[in-house]
Amino acid sequence: GNGDMAISSSIGSNIFDLLVGLPIPWLAFTLWPNGKKIVTIGDDGIWIDIVILLGMVVSIIITIHCSGWMLTKVVGGSMFLFYFAFLIQAVYFELPFGC
């Protein structure tokens, strides 16, 4: 496949998540009568996640660019590695290991 299609799909998915996936649950929570006037959202480590996600987007773009904008098995494997690396760090920072 073409690398530009992979990049546009990845970016489009993230935009959808930000514009639909986050606001709709918050909107439903505020519209549903539950007696609470304040919604508390935990933001511990949000900047670390943002920096890592931006770094992953840059890494994916560089990887696809280096492969001639073709989505090959090597590029697909590296995308899996990037994804699992993000999952491992996210779980590590969110679980209470007592460190």
GROMACS .gro file of C-alpha atoms in nm:
model
   99
    1GLY     CA    1   0.000   0.000   0.000
    2ASN     CA    2   0.091   0.363  -0.016
    3GLY     CA    3   0.250   0.529   0.285
    4ASP     CA    4   0.051   0.849   0.241
    5MET     CA    5  -0.270   0.650   0.285
    6ALA     CA    6  -0.136   0.501   0.610
    7ILE     CA    7  -0.036   0.843   0.742
    8SER     CA    8  -0.371   1.001   0.652
    9SER     CA    9  -0.556   0.711   0.813
   10SER     CA   10  -0.350   0.743   1.132
   11ILE     CA   11  -0.393   1.119   1.154
   12GLY     CA   12  -0.763   1.098   1.064
   13SER     CA   13  -0.820   0.840   1.336
   14ASN     CA   14  -0.653   1.062   1.596
   15ILE     CA   15  -0.856   1.363   1.486
   16PHE     CA   16  -1.176   1.158   1.512
   17ASP     CA   17  -1.078   1.043   1.861
   18LEU     CA   18  -1.017   1.401   1.973
   19LEU     CA   19  -1.326   1.552   1.812
   20VAL     CA   20  -1.576   1.270   1.879
   21GLY     CA   21  -1.431   1.013   2.118
   22LEU     CA   22  -1.353   1.258   2.397
   23PRO     CA   23  -1.635   1.516   2.384
   24ILE     CA   24  -1.935   1.284   2.340
   25PRO     CA   25  -1.889   1.098   2.672
   26TRP     CA   26  -1.828   1.428   2.853
   27LEU     CA   27  -2.135   1.580   2.689
   28ALA     CA   28  -2.345   1.278   2.783
   29PHE     CA   29  -2.218   1.298   3.143
   30THR     CA   30  -2.302   1.668   3.173
   31LEU     CA   31  -2.645   1.632   3.012
   32TRP     CA   32  -2.747   1.326   3.217
   33PRO     CA   33  -2.897   1.438   3.550
   34ASN     CA   34  -2.674   1.290   3.821
   35GLY     CA   35  -2.659   1.563   4.084
   36LYS     CA   36  -2.292   1.648   4.018
   37LYS     CA   37  -2.195   1.992   3.895
   38ILE     CA   38  -1.820   1.933   3.856
   39VAL     CA   39  -1.650   1.672   3.641
   40THR     CA   40  -1.305   1.580   3.771
   41ILE     CA   41  -1.063   1.446   3.512
   42GLY     CA   42  -0.726   1.301   3.613
   43ASP     CA   43  -0.444   1.453   3.412
   44ASP     CA   44  -0.140   1.298   3.575
   45GLY     CA   45   0.125   1.240   3.312
   46ILE     CA   46  -0.077   1.384   3.023
   47TRP     CA   47   0.222   1.582   2.894
   48ILE     CA   48   0.439   1.272   2.886
   49ASP     CA   49   0.172   1.094   2.680
   50ILE     CA   50   0.139   1.389   2.441
   51VAL     CA   51   0.514   1.410   2.384
   52ILE     CA   52   0.541   1.034   2.332
   53LEU     CA   53   0.247   1.029   2.088
   54LEU     CA   54   0.392   1.319   1.889
   55GLY     CA   55   0.728   1.141   1.886
   56MET     CA   56   0.556   0.827   1.757
   57VAL     CA   57   0.385   1.020   1.477
   58VAL     CA   58   0.721   1.167   1.374
   59SER     CA   59   0.883   0.822   1.394
   60ILE     CA   60   0.612   0.669   1.177
   61ILE     CA   61   0.641   0.946   0.919
   62ILE     CA   62   1.020   0.907   0.908
   63THR     CA   63   0.992   0.527   0.880
   64ILE     CA   64   0.745   0.545   0.592
   65HIS     CA   65   0.950   0.819   0.423
   66CYS     CA   66   1.265   0.605   0.443
   67SER     CA   67   1.080   0.316   0.278
   68GLY     CA   68   0.984   0.531  -0.021
   69TRP     CA   69   0.629   0.599   0.101
   70MET     CA   70   0.540   0.233   0.060
   71LEU     CA   71   0.378   0.038   0.340
   72THR     CA   72   0.590  -0.277   0.350
   73LYS     CA   73   0.607  -0.563   0.601
   74VAL     CA   74   0.908  -0.399   0.766
   75VAL     CA   75   0.717  -0.071   0.807
   76GLY     CA   76   0.414  -0.258   0.940
   77GLY     CA   77   0.634  -0.444   1.188
   78SER     CA   78   0.795  -0.121   1.304
   79MET     CA   79   0.449   0.033   1.354
   80PHE     CA   80   0.358  -0.264   1.577
   81LEU     CA   81   0.680  -0.211   1.773
   82PHE     CA   82   0.604   0.160   1.817
   83TYR     CA   83   0.251   0.074   1.933
   84PHE     CA   84   0.365  -0.189   2.183
   85ALA     CA   85   0.635   0.044   2.315
   86PHE     CA   86   0.367   0.306   2.379
   87LEU     CA   87   0.143   0.050   2.552
   88ILE     CA   88   0.426  -0.071   2.774
   89GLN     CA   89   0.518   0.278   2.890
   90ALA     CA   90   0.152   0.375   2.939
   91VAL     CA   91   0.087   0.071   3.157
   92TYR     CA   92   0.414   0.124   3.344
   93PHE     CA   93   0.332   0.487   3.432
   94GLU     CA   94  -0.034   0.419   3.519
   95LEU     CA   95  -0.003   0.112   3.741
   96PRO     CA   96   0.091   0.168   4.104
   97PHE     CA   97   0.419  -0.022   4.126
   98GLY     CA   98   0.516   0.153   4.447
   99CYS     CA   99   0.822   0.320   4.295
   0.00000   0.00000   0.00000
